[in-house]
XYZ file of C-alpha atoms in Angstrom:
498
model
C -0.050 0.047 -0.068
C 1.490 3.423 -1.202
C 1.880 6.063 1.436
C -0.773 8.605 1.914
C 0.366 11.942 0.456
C 0.520 14.790 2.693
C 0.279 18.392 1.166
C 2.639 21.056 2.567
C 1.843 24.726 2.179
C 5.090 26.576 2.430
C 4.754 30.148 4.011
C 8.689 31.416 3.802
C 7.186 34.116 1.416
C 4.626 35.534 3.698
C 4.080 34.403 7.219
C 7.668 33.298 7.861
C 8.868 36.715 7.611
C 5.916 38.453 9.237
C 6.494 36.478 12.391
C 10.335 36.411 12.610
C 11.219 39.921 11.244
C 8.184 42.304 11.178
C 7.038 41.609 7.540
C 9.875 43.391 6.223
C 11.417 41.111 3.482
C 11.307 43.008 0.229
C 10.605 41.363 -3.409
C 14.035 41.638 -4.526
C 15.002 38.878 -1.986
C 12.386 36.675 -3.015
C 12.173 36.714 -6.807
C 15.480 34.795 -7.287
C 14.125 31.535 -5.699
C 10.629 31.291 -6.734
C 11.320 28.945 -9.770
C 12.573 26.348 -7.125
C 9.637 26.923 -4.854
C 7.248 26.391 -7.976
C 9.009 23.081 -8.832
C 9.195 21.627 -5.368
C 5.937 19.907 -5.047
C 4.013 22.223 -2.568
C 0.365 21.870 -2.232
C 0.361 25.662 -2.047
C 2.524 28.595 -1.578
C 1.386 31.361 0.971
C 2.685 34.536 -0.412
C 0.272 37.327 0.051
C -2.205 38.965 2.652
C -2.035 39.380 6.331
C 0.737 42.123 6.959
C 2.389 41.587 3.957
C -0.082 44.374 1.878
C 0.697 47.035 4.880
C 4.207 46.493 5.098
C 4.586 46.847 1.119
C 3.430 50.446 1.012
C 4.597 51.416 4.585
C 8.201 50.339 4.501
C 8.944 48.826 1.357
C 7.649 51.257 -1.209
C 6.381 48.379 -3.311
C 3.118 47.901 -4.802
C 1.288 44.837 -3.088
C -0.667 44.115 -6.381
C 2.463 44.262 -8.455
C 4.109 41.700 -5.944
C 1.001 39.380 -6.263
C 1.161 39.806 -10.230
C 5.061 38.892 -9.979
C 4.495 35.758 -7.929
C 1.991 34.718 -10.309
C 4.264 35.197 -13.271
C 7.193 33.303 -11.753
C 5.053 30.501 -9.955
C 2.783 29.431 -12.866
C 2.623 25.914 -11.578
C 1.908 26.646 -7.974
C -1.489 27.518 -5.856
C -0.852 30.742 -4.451
C -2.489 31.280 -1.301
C -3.278 34.354 0.779
C -4.578 35.144 4.265
C -7.695 37.176 4.044
C -9.430 38.561 7.324
C -12.971 38.318 6.461
C -15.025 41.587 6.681
C -11.715 43.362 7.500
C -10.167 42.471 4.317
C -6.279 43.224 4.864
C -7.192 46.474 6.965
C -8.313 47.319 10.630
C -11.684 47.949 10.317
C -14.978 46.403 8.546
C -15.677 47.329 4.942
C -19.105 47.535 3.291
C -19.894 44.236 1.209
C -19.457 45.833 -2.398
C -15.761 46.530 -1.084
C -15.355 42.959 -0.136
C -16.426 41.572 -3.212
C -14.302 43.991 -5.228
C -11.435 43.070 -3.299
C -11.717 39.523 -3.859
C -12.525 39.693 -7.395
C -9.465 41.914 -8.037
C -7.178 39.520 -5.971
C -8.177 36.624 -8.114
C -7.717 38.685 -11.334
C -4.495 39.543 -10.333
C -3.287 35.704 -9.602
C -4.659 34.314 -6.360
C -5.929 30.892 -5.976
C -6.651 29.946 -2.627
C -7.990 32.212 -0.065
C -7.794 31.437 3.747
C -10.504 33.416 5.055
C -10.733 34.079 8.967
C -12.097 36.110 11.557
C -10.505 37.285 14.374
C -13.332 36.536 16.786
C -14.665 33.392 14.742
C -17.935 35.382 14.336
C -19.215 33.286 11.245
C -21.169 36.473 10.163
C -17.945 38.066 9.450
C -16.853 35.366 7.131
C -19.799 34.750 4.965
C -19.718 37.452 2.539
C -15.870 37.059 1.931
C -16.493 33.098 1.426
C -19.176 33.845 -0.923
C -17.082 36.129 -2.795
C -14.316 33.753 -3.202
C -16.880 30.892 -4.580
C -18.241 33.386 -6.672
C -15.255 33.900 -8.616
C -14.161 30.149 -8.819
C -11.322 29.894 -6.384
C -10.630 28.122 -3.420
C -12.391 29.368 -0.303
C -10.771 27.904 2.955
C -12.933 28.372 5.750
C -10.918 29.001 8.577
C -11.279 28.359 12.500
C -8.658 30.414 14.750
C -7.826 28.089 17.759
C -7.444 29.493 20.772
C -7.676 28.228 24.596
C -10.134 29.465 27.381
C -12.556 27.993 29.681
C -15.297 28.489 27.001
C -13.529 26.668 23.895
C -14.050 22.872 23.589
C -13.226 20.455 20.621
C -16.697 20.012 20.342
C -17.320 23.626 19.851
C -14.542 23.694 17.005
C -16.234 20.730 15.242
C -19.800 22.460 15.236
C -17.569 25.817 14.001
C -16.320 23.736 10.992
C -19.667 22.577 10.076
C -20.963 26.203 9.828
C -17.989 26.904 7.573
C -18.587 24.282 5.228
C -22.341 25.110 5.110
C -20.885 28.589 3.828
C -19.341 26.540 0.977
C -16.058 26.210 2.146
C -13.793 24.194 -0.053
C -11.333 23.116 2.963
C -11.278 23.867 6.693
C -8.176 25.347 8.264
C -7.422 24.766 11.862
C -5.163 28.103 12.430
C -2.769 28.152 15.406
C -1.171 31.388 15.171
C 0.275 31.247 18.945
C 1.575 27.788 18.641
C -1.202 26.752 21.555
C -2.178 23.600 19.720
C -1.188 20.600 21.770
C -1.059 17.312 20.005
C -4.069 15.749 21.559
C -6.462 18.660 21.016
C -5.240 18.802 17.252
C -5.910 15.009 16.904
C -9.278 15.239 18.308
C -10.399 18.421 16.394
C -9.124 16.960 13.047
C -10.583 13.442 13.782
C -13.968 14.868 14.892
C -14.263 16.908 11.816
C -13.473 13.785 9.440
C -15.773 11.687 11.378
C -18.560 14.386 11.428
C -18.543 15.815 7.838
C -16.940 12.914 5.882
C -13.319 11.512 5.371
C -13.399 13.844 2.120
C -13.438 16.889 3.964
C -10.121 18.544 3.455
C -8.591 19.908 6.664
C -5.481 22.010 6.677
C -3.461 22.675 9.814
C -1.278 25.622 10.676
C 0.890 25.811 13.531
C 3.243 28.314 14.791
C 6.450 26.888 16.589
C 6.802 29.356 19.532
C 6.216 26.927 22.424
C 8.262 23.947 21.134
C 5.386 21.523 20.901
C 3.729 21.877 17.382
C 5.907 19.712 15.369
C 4.489 16.797 17.216
C 1.015 18.349 16.879
C 1.456 18.169 12.999
C 2.349 14.595 13.417
C -0.992 13.993 15.459
C -2.933 16.043 13.239
C -1.820 13.969 10.275
C -2.553 10.752 12.124
C -6.016 12.191 12.537
C -6.254 12.733 8.997
C -5.015 16.200 8.167
C -4.655 16.601 4.352
C -2.233 19.436 4.095
C 0.076 21.309 6.953
C 1.988 24.550 6.809
C 5.589 24.695 7.572
C 8.563 27.121 6.595
C 11.624 26.143 5.003
C 14.440 25.608 7.743
C 16.267 28.906 7.131
C 13.189 30.895 7.881
C 11.730 28.731 10.434
C 11.227 28.269 14.522
C 11.190 30.986 17.096
C 7.945 32.602 16.817
C 7.423 31.211 13.205
C 6.917 27.911 11.996
C 8.229 24.277 11.873
C 10.706 23.376 9.204
C 9.643 21.781 6.119
C 12.780 19.730 5.812
C 12.171 18.632 9.594
C 8.340 17.601 8.264
C 9.489 15.654 5.560
C 12.190 13.577 7.590
C 9.944 12.918 10.360
C 7.236 11.202 7.796
C 10.151 8.835 6.458
C 9.198 5.457 7.285
C 5.703 6.119 8.000
C 2.559 5.630 5.963
C 2.856 9.065 5.008
C 4.753 11.131 2.308
C 4.911 14.791 1.326
C 6.449 13.932 -2.286
C 8.359 17.319 -1.807
C 11.786 17.477 -3.992
C 14.405 17.602 -1.422
C 17.031 18.947 -3.886
C 14.687 21.843 -4.065
C 14.049 22.397 -0.822
C 17.898 22.871 -0.023
C 18.270 25.574 -2.635
C 15.609 27.223 -1.052
C 16.926 26.651 2.417
C 20.272 28.269 1.095
C 18.682 31.251 -0.421
C 16.992 32.148 2.393
C 19.930 31.481 4.659
C 21.994 34.128 2.639
C 19.011 36.629 2.537
C 17.998 36.269 6.187
C 20.972 38.437 7.875
C 19.874 41.509 5.866
C 16.906 41.747 8.456
C 18.618 41.329 11.536
C 17.651 44.318 13.087
C 14.051 43.436 12.762
C 14.110 39.957 14.127
C 12.496 38.732 17.253
C 14.744 37.689 20.229
C 12.353 34.680 21.082
C 13.431 31.365 20.505
C 11.258 29.307 22.682
C 8.651 30.733 25.082
C 6.393 28.441 26.837
C 5.010 31.542 28.756
C 2.862 31.865 25.610
C 0.570 29.115 26.950
C -0.530 31.612 29.413
C -0.408 35.032 27.364
C -1.246 33.502 24.077
C 0.439 36.046 22.026
C 0.676 34.923 18.270
C 4.216 34.914 16.483
C 3.576 38.062 14.332
C 2.426 40.154 17.084
C 5.251 39.145 19.543
C 7.760 40.869 17.404
C 5.906 43.843 16.757
C 5.263 44.215 20.444
C 8.750 44.116 21.450
C 9.384 46.696 19.018
C 6.619 48.887 20.401
C 7.876 48.629 24.016
C 11.419 49.348 22.806
C 10.309 52.664 21.053
C 8.757 53.604 24.283
C 11.924 52.894 26.282
C 10.229 50.113 28.098
C 11.789 47.136 26.455
C 12.385 45.602 29.864
C 8.513 45.475 30.622
C 7.671 42.702 27.906
C 7.283 40.125 30.621
C 4.398 42.303 32.520
C 2.891 43.275 29.301
C 2.548 39.197 28.595
C 0.838 38.613 32.277
C -1.499 41.699 31.375
C -2.681 40.296 28.160
C -4.493 37.307 29.498
C -6.375 39.573 31.652
C -7.474 41.926 29.025
C -8.465 39.212 26.772
C -10.935 37.971 29.749
C -12.181 41.325 30.035
C -13.195 41.314 26.378
C -15.054 38.012 26.168
C -11.920 35.780 25.328
C -11.511 36.584 21.600
C -8.646 34.541 19.820
C -5.478 36.681 19.451
C -4.833 37.144 15.782
C -4.845 40.610 13.693
C -6.619 42.604 14.487
C -7.779 41.377 17.959
C -4.228 40.532 18.926
C -3.004 44.060 18.122
C -6.121 45.593 19.896
C -5.534 43.217 22.968
C -1.809 43.563 22.985
C -1.707 47.578 22.521
C -4.516 47.704 25.343
C -2.088 45.548 27.705
C 0.519 47.612 26.773
C -1.151 50.862 28.055
C -2.397 49.110 31.120
C 1.213 48.477 31.968
C 2.578 51.828 31.237
C -0.273 53.971 32.416
C -2.526 52.014 34.761
C -5.154 49.733 33.933
C -7.820 51.256 31.426
C -6.459 54.571 32.547
C -6.244 55.318 28.788
C -8.754 52.857 26.520
C -7.655 52.811 22.982
C -10.527 53.582 20.336
C -10.282 50.201 18.964
C -10.450 48.292 22.319
C -13.625 50.664 22.917
C -15.106 49.303 19.767
C -14.129 45.597 20.541
C -15.854 46.027 23.936
C -19.031 47.596 22.184
C -19.531 44.733 19.360
C -18.038 46.644 16.390
C -15.766 43.707 15.667
C -18.320 41.226 16.030
C -19.524 38.837 18.765
C -16.948 36.961 21.392
C -17.731 33.714 22.834
C -17.432 35.133 26.311
C -19.060 37.824 28.130
C -17.423 41.342 28.322
C -16.831 43.182 31.339
C -19.973 45.352 31.771
C -17.929 48.228 33.551
C -15.701 48.579 30.778
C -18.436 48.299 28.035
C -20.075 51.476 29.798
C -16.598 53.094 29.926
C -16.346 52.323 26.476
C -19.692 53.764 25.483
C -19.308 57.038 27.485
C -15.643 57.444 25.953
C -16.883 56.909 22.322
C -20.429 58.242 22.476
C -21.504 54.873 20.863
C -23.971 52.233 21.729
C -23.317 48.638 22.342
C -24.560 46.521 19.081
C -25.366 42.956 18.543
C -26.027 42.644 14.596
C -23.357 41.957 12.240
C -21.249 44.928 12.096
C -21.036 45.544 8.426
C -24.684 45.695 8.575
C -24.210 49.203 9.765
C -22.111 50.330 6.912
C -23.549 52.301 4.171
C -22.481 51.723 0.609
C -18.838 53.199 0.017
C -17.201 52.249 -3.210
C -18.322 55.308 -5.170
C -16.912 57.454 -2.272
C -13.671 55.548 -2.298
C -13.014 55.847 -5.749
C -13.625 59.585 -5.434
C -10.904 59.929 -2.659
C -8.609 57.863 -4.721
C -8.945 60.177 -7.741
C -7.998 63.227 -5.966
C -4.980 61.949 -4.931
C -1.311 62.425 -6.734
C 0.185 59.400 -8.096
C -3.361 57.564 -8.274
C -2.988 55.387 -11.454
C -6.875 55.049 -12.128
C -7.039 51.330 -11.266
C -9.495 49.553 -9.013
C -6.508 48.014 -7.199
C -5.099 51.725 -6.458
C -8.719 52.619 -4.984
C -8.501 49.290 -2.779
C -5.133 50.279 -1.688
C -6.135 53.453 -0.536
C -9.220 52.211 1.128
C -7.241 49.674 3.319
C -4.570 52.141 4.188
C -5.894 55.607 3.767
C -3.169 56.855 5.962
C -0.224 55.456 4.247
C -1.350 55.069 0.726
C -1.156 58.578 -0.230
C 2.423 58.879 0.514
C 3.000 55.686 -1.250
C 1.443 56.695 -4.423
C 3.431 59.906 -4.471
C 6.986 57.971 -3.962
C 5.891 54.801 -5.841
C 8.287 55.118 -8.905
C 11.590 55.868 -7.561
C 11.418 55.465 -3.712
C 13.692 53.241 -1.740
C 12.897 49.470 -2.509
C 14.310 47.602 0.593
C 14.922 48.177 4.289
C 17.241 45.201 4.554
C 21.020 45.871 4.535
C 23.040 45.318 1.441
C 25.852 42.769 0.844
C 28.162 45.733 1.156
C 26.801 47.001 4.536
C 26.997 43.264 5.711
C 30.543 42.874 4.349
C 31.466 46.434 6.168
C 29.969 45.025 9.400
C 31.785 42.058 9.452
C 35.194 43.808 8.931
C 34.067 46.331 12.078
C 33.164 43.419 14.070
C 36.484 41.669 13.354
C 38.218 44.529 13.926
C 36.507 45.024 17.492
C 37.496 41.684 18.212
C 41.284 42.499 17.830
C 40.992 45.840 19.566
C 42.818 46.752 22.768
C 40.405 46.484 25.628
C 42.687 46.769 28.816
C 45.146 49.599 29.571
C 48.781 48.957 28.548
C 51.793 50.477 30.248
C 54.828 51.482 28.791
C 58.205 52.386 30.428
C 59.892 55.325 28.736
C 63.522 56.581 29.094
C 64.260 60.006 28.415
C 67.692 61.799 29.455
C 68.445 58.827 31.683
C 65.148 59.289 33.566
C 62.582 56.578 33.442
C 58.822 57.182 33.632
C 55.836 54.793 33.480
C 53.160 55.794 30.972
C 49.777 54.050 31.048
C 47.834 54.023 27.962
C 43.916 53.600 28.030
C 41.810 51.766 25.320
C 39.951 54.088 23.015
């Protein structure tokens, strides 16, 4: 009997650098290895969405739509995959339904195949429009369950949630473990339960980060339970707050009844490419390697590196442990939302404010909206006193309807706003870019033709740093005493190091 094939989604081009180096990798460091990635045999290649769109225009002066078109051209044989935040798309607010439809349509036109659609709160009302839009354009709609742990989250609840996603027309189910919380046994139970409840032909994909150190075993147990596809990152872009190594998965399955059919020669070339590239982004890297405290804080990999950076900017880098202790308290107050973009940023930023300024002395506008229901429903009850504080601060009433139901049609208005901007190219893609990031897009449109393309270090800069480090290693570090004789008289001279 031949081994059962396990599909692999390679995340080096998106979630790996988002989690390890604050999404700073420039396109010029990816294009040279796309041919090998295309030929390695992956089920899909995750390369777009998540925080990459924001980072492209905020830091890299790259057009994210051109990035997608380039990937499509360079990887013609691969399923390209993106992460889509349901009604939030790739921004940080809810968008009116027509904008959601237009974004999905344009993403498909520009080359996207697989849309991993999730909602930060697991509120199915926030997923349905985007899922339907993906189905309408004939692409793969992957309904996503954000895995988290709380007194209210159960294996049975996750299995039931998978059924709701299948009812929406999901082509597959993704179990998304963004904080490395998914332990082996729950993974086995959830995947097995989905298969037994909805049929063995229900495709289940499993996504785990590696931060807590347990999730390579989790992937194995998920595979044994029937998982069809798992996410990994090439080893030179793996571990820490990132993902489990692709090659390690291949080796782990050797001699079992499962096989990935990946081309190891291609994997080695991909590994060596990113091994050479990664030092350019050292200044953005998270310092975290393994952190079992995350079982308490539940902070996802992509959030961890950004939160460390946020604290350092405030001169409070030494208070990260306090913030990690505060995060679960804030999360409980908010009704136990899963921590994934944007809820992770909202809860994490509020936790930072609580530590630096006192608990809820300052409530961010986003956290107030979360408390009032403007991001959707949480599984738990929200703190009534904080709901009252949020209402008083924002002059808004709490809501229980789908947040997007309160939005007026906005496409024509968004077109008008984009047309007024210098550098606007007249496309729907530019309209969407400005709609998602109106504070950043106008500056990007102006600098797009001739602005800097890369925030990483060049080969010359790295060589200079290496030489300087070598010089420093040979530098004098201790005082040296010389005995000097002049005109028959001796004196001792002490020379201090520079």
